[in-house]
PDB file of C-alpha atoms in Angstrom:
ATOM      1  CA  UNK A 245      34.873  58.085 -35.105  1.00 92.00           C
ATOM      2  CA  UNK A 246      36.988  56.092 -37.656  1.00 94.00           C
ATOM      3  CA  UNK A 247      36.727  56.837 -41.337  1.00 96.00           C
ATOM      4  CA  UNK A 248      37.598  54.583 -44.366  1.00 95.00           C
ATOM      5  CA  UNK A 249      38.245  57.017 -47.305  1.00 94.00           C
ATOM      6  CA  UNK A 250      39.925  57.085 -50.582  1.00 91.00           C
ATOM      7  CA  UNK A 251      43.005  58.542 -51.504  1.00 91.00           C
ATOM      8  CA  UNK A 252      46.148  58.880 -50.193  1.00 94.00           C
ATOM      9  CA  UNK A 253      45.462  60.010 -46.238  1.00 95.00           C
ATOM     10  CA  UNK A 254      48.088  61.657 -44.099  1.00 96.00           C
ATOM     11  CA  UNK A 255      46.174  59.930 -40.962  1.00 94.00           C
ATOM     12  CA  UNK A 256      48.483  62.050 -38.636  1.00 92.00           C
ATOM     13  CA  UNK A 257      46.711  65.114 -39.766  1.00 94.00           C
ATOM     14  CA  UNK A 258      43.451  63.190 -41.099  1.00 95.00           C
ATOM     15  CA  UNK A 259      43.880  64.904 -44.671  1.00 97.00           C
ATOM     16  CA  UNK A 260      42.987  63.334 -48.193  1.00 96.00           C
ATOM     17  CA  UNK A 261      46.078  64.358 -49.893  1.00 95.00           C
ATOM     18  CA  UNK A 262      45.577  63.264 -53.951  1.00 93.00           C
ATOM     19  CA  UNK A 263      43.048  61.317 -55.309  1.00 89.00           C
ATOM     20  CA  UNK A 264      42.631  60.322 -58.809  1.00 84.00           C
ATOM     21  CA  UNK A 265      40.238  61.171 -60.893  1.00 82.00           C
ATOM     22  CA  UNK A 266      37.482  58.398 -60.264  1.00 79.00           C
ATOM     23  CA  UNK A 267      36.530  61.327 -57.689  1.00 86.00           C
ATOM     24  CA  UNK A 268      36.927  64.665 -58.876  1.00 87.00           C
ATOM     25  CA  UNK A 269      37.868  67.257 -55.876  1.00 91.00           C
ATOM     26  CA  UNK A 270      38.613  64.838 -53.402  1.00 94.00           C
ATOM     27  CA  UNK A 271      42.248  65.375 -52.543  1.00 93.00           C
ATOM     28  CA  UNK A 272      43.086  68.097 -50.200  1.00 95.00           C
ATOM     29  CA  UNK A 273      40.202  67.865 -48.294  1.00 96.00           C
ATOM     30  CA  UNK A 274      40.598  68.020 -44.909  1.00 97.00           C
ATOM     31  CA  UNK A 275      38.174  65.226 -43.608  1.00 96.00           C
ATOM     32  CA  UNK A 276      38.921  64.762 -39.709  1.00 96.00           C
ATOM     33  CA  UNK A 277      38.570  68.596 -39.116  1.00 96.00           C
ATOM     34  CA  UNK A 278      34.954  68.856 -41.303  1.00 97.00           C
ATOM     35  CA  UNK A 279      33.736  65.757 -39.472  1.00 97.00           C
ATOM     36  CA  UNK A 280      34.919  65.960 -36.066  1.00 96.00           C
ATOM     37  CA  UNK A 281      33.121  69.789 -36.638  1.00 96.00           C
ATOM     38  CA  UNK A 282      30.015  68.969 -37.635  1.00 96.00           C
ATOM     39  CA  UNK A 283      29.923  66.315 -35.242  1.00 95.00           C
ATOM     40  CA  UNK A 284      31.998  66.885 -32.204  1.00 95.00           C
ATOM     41  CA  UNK A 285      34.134  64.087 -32.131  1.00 93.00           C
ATOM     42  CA  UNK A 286      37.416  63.149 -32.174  1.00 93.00           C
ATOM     43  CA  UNK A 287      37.766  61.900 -35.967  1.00 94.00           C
ATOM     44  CA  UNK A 288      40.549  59.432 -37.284  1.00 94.00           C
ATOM     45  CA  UNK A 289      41.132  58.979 -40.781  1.00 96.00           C
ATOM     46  CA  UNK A 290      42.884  56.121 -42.708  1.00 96.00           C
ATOM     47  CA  UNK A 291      42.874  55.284 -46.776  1.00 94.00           C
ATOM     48  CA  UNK A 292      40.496  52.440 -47.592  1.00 93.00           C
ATOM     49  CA  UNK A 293      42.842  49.669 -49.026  1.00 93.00           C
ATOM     50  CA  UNK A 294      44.583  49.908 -45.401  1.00 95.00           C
ATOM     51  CA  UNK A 295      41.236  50.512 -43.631  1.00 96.00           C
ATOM     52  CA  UNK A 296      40.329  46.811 -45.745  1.00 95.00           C
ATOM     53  CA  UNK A 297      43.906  45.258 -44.894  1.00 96.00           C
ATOM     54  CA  UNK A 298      43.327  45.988 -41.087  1.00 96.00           C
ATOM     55  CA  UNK A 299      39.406  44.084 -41.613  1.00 95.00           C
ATOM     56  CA  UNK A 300      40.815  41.026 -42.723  1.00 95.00           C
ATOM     57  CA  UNK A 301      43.445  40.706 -40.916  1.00 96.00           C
ATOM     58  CA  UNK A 302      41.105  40.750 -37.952  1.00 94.00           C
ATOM     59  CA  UNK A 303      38.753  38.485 -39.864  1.00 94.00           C
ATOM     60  CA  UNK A 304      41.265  35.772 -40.868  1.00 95.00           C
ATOM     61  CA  UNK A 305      43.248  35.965 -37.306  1.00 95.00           C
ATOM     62  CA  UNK A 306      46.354  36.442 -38.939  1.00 95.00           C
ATOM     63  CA  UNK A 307      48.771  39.012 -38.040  1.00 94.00           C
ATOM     64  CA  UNK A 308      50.808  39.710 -41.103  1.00 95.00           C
ATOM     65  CA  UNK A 309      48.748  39.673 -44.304  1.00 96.00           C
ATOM     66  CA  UNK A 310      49.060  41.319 -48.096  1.00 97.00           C
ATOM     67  CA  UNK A 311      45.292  42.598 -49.025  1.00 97.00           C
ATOM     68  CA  UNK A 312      44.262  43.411 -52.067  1.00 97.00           C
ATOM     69  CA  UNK A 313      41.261  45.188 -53.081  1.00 95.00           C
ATOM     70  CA  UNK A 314      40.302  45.491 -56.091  1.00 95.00           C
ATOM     71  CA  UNK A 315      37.000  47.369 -56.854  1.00 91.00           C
ATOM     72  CA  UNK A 316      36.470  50.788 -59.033  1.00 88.00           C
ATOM     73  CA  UNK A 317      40.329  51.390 -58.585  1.00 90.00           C
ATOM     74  CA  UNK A 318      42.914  48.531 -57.015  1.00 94.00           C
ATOM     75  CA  UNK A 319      44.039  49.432 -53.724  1.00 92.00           C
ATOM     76  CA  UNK A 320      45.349  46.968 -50.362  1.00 94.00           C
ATOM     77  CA  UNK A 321      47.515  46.833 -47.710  1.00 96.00           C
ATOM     78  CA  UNK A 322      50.499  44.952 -45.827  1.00 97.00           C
ATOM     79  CA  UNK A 323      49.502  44.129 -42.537  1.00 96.00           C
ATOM     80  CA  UNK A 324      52.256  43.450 -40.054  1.00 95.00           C
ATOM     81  CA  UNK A 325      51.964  42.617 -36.372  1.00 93.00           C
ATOM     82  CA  UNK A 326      48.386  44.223 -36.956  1.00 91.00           C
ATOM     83  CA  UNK A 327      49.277  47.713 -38.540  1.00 93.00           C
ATOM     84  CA  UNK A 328      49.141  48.795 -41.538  1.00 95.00           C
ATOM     85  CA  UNK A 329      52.206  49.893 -43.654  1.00 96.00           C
ATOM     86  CA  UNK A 330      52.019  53.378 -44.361  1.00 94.00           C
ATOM     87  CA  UNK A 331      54.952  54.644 -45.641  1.00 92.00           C
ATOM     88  CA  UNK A 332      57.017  57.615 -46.302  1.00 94.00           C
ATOM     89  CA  UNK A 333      55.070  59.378 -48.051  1.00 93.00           C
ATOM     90  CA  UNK A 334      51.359  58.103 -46.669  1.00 92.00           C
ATOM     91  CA  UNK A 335      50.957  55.953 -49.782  1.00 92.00           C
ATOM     92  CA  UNK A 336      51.377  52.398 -48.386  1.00 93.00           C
ATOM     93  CA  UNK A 337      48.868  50.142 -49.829  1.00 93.00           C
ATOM     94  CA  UNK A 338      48.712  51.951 -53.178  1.00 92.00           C
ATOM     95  CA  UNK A 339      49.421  48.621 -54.953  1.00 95.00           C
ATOM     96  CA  UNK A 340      47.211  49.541 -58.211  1.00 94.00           C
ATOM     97  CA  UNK A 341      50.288  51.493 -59.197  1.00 95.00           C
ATOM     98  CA  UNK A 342      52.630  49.401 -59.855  1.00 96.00           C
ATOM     99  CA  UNK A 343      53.742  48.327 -63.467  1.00 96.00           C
ATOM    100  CA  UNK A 344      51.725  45.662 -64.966  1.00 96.00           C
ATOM    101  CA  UNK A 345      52.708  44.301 -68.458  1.00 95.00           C
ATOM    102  CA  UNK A 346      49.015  43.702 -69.244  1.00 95.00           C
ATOM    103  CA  UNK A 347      48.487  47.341 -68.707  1.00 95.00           C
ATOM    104  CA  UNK A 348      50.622  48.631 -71.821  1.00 95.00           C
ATOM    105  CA  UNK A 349      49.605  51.672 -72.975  1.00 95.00           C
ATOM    106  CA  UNK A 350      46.900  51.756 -71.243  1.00 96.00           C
ATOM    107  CA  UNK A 351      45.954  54.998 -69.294  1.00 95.00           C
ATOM    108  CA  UNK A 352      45.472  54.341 -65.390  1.00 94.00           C
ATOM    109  CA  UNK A 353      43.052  57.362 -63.679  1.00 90.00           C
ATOM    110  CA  UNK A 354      46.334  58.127 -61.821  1.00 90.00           C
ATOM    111  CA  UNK A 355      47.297  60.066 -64.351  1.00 91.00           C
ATOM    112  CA  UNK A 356      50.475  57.783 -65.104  1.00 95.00           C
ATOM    113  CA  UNK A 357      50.169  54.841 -68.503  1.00 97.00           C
ATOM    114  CA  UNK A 358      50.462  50.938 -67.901  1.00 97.00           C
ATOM    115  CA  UNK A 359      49.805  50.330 -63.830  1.00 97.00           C
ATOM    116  CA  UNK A 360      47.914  47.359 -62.324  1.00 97.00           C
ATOM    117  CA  UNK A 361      44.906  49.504 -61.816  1.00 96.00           C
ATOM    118  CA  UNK A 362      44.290  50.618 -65.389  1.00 97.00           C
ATOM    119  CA  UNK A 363      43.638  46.701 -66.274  1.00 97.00           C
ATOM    120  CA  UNK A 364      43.032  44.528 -63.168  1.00 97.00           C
ATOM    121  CA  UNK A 365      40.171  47.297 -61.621  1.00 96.00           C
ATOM    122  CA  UNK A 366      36.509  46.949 -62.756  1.00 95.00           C
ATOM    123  CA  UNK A 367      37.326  50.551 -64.287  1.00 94.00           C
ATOM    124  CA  UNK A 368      40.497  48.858 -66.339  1.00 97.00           C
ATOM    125  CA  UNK A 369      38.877  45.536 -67.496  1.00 97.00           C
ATOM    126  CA  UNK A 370      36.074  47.314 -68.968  1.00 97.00           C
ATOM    127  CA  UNK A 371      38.365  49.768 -70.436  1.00 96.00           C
ATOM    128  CA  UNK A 372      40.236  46.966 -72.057  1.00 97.00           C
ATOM    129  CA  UNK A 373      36.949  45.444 -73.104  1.00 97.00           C
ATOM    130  CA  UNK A 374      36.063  48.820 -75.030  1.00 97.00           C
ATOM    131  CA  UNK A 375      39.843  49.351 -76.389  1.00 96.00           C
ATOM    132  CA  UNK A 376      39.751  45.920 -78.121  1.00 96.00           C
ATOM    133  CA  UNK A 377      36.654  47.003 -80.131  1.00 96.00           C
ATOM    134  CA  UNK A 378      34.183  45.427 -77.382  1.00 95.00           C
ATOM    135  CA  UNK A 379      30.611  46.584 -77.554  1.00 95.00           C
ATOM    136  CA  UNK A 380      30.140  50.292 -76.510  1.00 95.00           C
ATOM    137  CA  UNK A 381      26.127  49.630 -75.097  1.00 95.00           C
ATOM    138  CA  UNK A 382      28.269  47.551 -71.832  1.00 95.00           C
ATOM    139  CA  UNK A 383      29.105  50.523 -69.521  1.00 94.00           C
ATOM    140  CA  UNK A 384      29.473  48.636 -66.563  1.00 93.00           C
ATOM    141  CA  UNK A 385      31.917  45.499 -64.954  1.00 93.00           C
ATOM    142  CA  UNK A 386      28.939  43.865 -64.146  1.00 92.00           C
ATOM    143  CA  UNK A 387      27.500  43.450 -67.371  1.00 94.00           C
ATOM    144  CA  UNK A 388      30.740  42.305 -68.835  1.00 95.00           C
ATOM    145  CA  UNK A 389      31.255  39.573 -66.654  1.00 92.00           C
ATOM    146  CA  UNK A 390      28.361  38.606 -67.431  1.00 92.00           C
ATOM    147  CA  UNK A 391      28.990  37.970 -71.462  1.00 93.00           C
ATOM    148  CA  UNK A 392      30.303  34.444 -72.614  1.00 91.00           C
ATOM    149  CA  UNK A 393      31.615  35.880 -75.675  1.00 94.00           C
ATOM    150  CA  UNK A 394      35.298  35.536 -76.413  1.00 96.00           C
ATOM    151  CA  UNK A 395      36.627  39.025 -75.776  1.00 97.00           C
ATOM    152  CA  UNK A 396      34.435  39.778 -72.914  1.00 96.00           C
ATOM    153  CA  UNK A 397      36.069  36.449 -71.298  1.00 97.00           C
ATOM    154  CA  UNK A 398      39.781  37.611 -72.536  1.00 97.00           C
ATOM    155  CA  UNK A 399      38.967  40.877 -70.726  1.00 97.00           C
ATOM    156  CA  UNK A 400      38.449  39.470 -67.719  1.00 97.00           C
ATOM    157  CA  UNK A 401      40.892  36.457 -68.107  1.00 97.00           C
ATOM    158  CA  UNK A 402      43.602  39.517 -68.608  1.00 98.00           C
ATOM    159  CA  UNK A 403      42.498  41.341 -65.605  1.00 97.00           C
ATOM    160  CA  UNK A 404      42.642  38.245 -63.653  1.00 98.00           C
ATOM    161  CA  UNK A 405      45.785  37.471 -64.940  1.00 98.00           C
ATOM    162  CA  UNK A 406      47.508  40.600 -64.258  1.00 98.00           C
ATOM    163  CA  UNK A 407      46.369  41.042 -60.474  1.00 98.00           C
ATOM    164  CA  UNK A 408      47.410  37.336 -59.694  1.00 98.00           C
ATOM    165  CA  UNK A 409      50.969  38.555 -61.602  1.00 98.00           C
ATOM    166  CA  UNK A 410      50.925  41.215 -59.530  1.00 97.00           C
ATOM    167  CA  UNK A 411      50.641  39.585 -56.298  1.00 98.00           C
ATOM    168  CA  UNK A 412      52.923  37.081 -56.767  1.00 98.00           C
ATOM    169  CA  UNK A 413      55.582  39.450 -57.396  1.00 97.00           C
ATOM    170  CA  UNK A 414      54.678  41.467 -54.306  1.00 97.00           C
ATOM    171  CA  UNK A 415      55.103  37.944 -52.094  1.00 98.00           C
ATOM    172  CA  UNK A 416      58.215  37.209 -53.768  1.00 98.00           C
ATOM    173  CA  UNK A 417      59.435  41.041 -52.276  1.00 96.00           C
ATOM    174  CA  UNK A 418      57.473  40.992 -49.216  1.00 95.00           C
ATOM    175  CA  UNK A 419      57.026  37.065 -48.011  1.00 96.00           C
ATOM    176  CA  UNK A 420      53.627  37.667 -46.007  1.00 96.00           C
ATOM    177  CA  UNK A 421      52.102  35.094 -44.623  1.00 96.00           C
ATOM    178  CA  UNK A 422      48.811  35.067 -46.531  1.00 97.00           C
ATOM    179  CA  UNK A 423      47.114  36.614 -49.717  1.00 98.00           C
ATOM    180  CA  UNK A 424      44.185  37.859 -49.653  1.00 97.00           C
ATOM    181  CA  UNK A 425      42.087  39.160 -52.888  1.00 97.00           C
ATOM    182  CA  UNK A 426      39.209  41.303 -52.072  1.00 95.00           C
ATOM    183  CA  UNK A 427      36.366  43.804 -53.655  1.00 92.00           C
ATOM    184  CA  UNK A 428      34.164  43.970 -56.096  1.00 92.00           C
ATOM    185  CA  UNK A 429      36.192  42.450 -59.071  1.00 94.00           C
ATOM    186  CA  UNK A 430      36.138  39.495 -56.528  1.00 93.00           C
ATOM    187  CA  UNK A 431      32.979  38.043 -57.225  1.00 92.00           C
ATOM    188  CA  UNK A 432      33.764  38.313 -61.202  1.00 93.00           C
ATOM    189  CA  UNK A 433      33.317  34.669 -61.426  1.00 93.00           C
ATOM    190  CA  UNK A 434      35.276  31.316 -62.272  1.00 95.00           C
ATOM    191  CA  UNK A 435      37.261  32.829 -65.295  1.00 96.00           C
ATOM    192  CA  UNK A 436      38.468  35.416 -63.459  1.00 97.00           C
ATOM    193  CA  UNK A 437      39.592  33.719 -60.270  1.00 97.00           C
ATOM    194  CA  UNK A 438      41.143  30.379 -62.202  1.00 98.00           C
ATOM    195  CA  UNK A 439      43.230  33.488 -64.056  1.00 98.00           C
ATOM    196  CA  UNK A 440      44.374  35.137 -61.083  1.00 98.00           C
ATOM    197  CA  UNK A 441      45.001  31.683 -59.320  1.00 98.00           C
ATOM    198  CA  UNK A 442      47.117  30.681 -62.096  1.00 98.00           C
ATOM    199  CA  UNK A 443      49.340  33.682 -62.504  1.00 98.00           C
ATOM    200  CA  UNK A 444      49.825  34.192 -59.004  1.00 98.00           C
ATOM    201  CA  UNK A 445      51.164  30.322 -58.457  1.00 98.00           C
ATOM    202  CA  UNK A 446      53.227  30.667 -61.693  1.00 98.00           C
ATOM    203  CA  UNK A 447      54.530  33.415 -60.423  1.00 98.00           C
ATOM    204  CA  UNK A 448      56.196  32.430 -57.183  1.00 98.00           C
ATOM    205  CA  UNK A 449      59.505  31.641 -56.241  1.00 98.00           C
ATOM    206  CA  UNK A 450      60.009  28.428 -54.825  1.00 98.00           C
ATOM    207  CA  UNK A 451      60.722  29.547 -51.224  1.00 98.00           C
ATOM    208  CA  UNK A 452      57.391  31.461 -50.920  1.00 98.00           C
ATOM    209  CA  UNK A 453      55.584  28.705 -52.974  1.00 98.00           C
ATOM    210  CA  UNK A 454      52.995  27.876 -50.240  1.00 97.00           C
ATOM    211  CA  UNK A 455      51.967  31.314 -49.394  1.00 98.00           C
ATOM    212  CA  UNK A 456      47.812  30.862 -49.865  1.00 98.00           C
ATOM    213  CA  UNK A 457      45.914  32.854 -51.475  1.00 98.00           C
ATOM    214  CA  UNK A 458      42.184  33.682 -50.408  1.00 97.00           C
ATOM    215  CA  UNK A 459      39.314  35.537 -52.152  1.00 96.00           C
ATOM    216  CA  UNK A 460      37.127  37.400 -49.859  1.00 92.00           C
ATOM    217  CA  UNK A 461      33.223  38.115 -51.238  1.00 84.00           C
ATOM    218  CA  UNK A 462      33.683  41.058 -48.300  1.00 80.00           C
ATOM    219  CA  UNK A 463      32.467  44.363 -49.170  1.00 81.00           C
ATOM    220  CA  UNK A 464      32.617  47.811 -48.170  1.00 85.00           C
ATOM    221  CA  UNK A 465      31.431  46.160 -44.421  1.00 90.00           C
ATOM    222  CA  UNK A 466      35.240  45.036 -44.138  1.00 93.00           C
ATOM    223  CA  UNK A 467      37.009  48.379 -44.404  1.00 93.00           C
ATOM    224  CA  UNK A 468      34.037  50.023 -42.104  1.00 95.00           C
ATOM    225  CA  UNK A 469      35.421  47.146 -39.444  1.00 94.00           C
ATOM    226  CA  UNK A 470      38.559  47.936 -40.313  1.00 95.00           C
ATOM    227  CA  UNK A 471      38.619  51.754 -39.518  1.00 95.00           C
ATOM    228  CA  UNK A 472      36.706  51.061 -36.492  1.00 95.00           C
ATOM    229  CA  UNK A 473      39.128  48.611 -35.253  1.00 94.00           C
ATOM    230  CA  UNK A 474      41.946  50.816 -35.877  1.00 93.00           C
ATOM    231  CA  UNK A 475      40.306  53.735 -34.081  1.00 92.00           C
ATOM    232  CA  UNK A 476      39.115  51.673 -31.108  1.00 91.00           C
ATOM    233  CA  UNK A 477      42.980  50.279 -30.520  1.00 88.00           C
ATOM    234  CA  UNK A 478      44.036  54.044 -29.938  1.00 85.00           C
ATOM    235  CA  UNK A 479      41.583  54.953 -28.045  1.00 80.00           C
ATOM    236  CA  UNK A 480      42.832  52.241 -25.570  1.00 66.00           C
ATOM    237  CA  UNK A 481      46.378  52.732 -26.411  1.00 56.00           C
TER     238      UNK A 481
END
């Protein structure tokens, strides 16, 4: 069995090691050994934004990809020759934390003030929304995006922007050889996207200029394909 979970996963030992706090209780928990006991399986484990990262990859047919996945939190992946990035520390992929100028002040559920994740998330644009004095009855993304007032649109128009920011800078670094946007926040509608599109293409150097950038309306269905793909290529390994 391969899982998709949240949280940074040591998928050697098949361990949630921290979460933040969009779910209480969830780091430390030991997820291969409870399911593979219940069940009597072999279990592999691997964090969601890599899980999604290995399902598009598949789905585009391109070997080397940048995902990102932005949904409750902002997560993603760099995909090379197939495999996720894990890193050092198992925190590859993590992209939601890094600085964002947008995010000023802002607190991200990490724990930590200004990341990506605490204004480019559904969490962080609605959190913006209700910072700038936005109406207190809209308690979800969904219902914001759907406003046409001015500061629901500059909400989303800032989320957008940061994200697109974001993963220009991460091209510019990393020189993939495609983008692509996925999650929830995806399917926020023109605003958003013409936002990200335009900070992302302002934001790239001139050798990386042509990089594309996709938006994916995949859901939850992609990282499911994704941990099963990565668990089926080591079982024939």
């Amino acid at each position: 069995m391969g899982i998709s979970a949240a949280g940074v996963v040591d998928v050697g030992a098949g361990k949630v090691l921290t979460a933040t706090s969009s779910i209480g209780g969830w780091g430390g928990t030991p997820l291969a050994e409870v399911v593979s006991g219940r069940l009597g399986l072999p279990v592999r484990v691997i964090g969601d934004g890599n899980a999604f990262g290995i399902g598009l990859s598949v789905e585009y047919g391109v070997p080397d990809l940048l995902a990102l996945v932005a949904g409750t939190g902002i997560g993603g992946s760099l995909i090379l020759d197939g495999e996720p990035v894990l890193g050092a520390h198992h925190a590859g992929g993590h992209f939601g934390h890094v600085v964002a100028g947008e995010a000023a002040g802002m607190p991200c559920p990490c724990g930590r003030i200004g990341h990506l994740e605490a204004v480019a998330s559904g969490y962080g644009i609605l959190a913006w929304y209700h910072a700038h004095g936005g109406d207190p009855e809209v308690t979800t993304t969904r219902e914001l995006t759907r406003r046409t007032d001015e500061l629901a649109e500059q909400a989303v128009r800032t989320g957008g922007t940061a994200l697109g920011a974001a993963a220009a800078g991460l091209v510019n670094a990393i020189d993939p050889q495609l983008v692509v946007v996925a999650g929830s926040v995806a399917r926020a509608g023109e605003v958003w996207e013409s936002a990200l599109r335009t900070a992302y293409r302002d934001g790239l150097i001139p050798a990386v200029a042509e990089t594309p950038l996709e938006v994916s309306g995949g859901g939850a269905e992609t990282a499911l394909r994704g941990a099963a793909h990565y668990v089926t290529r080591r079982m024939t390994a």
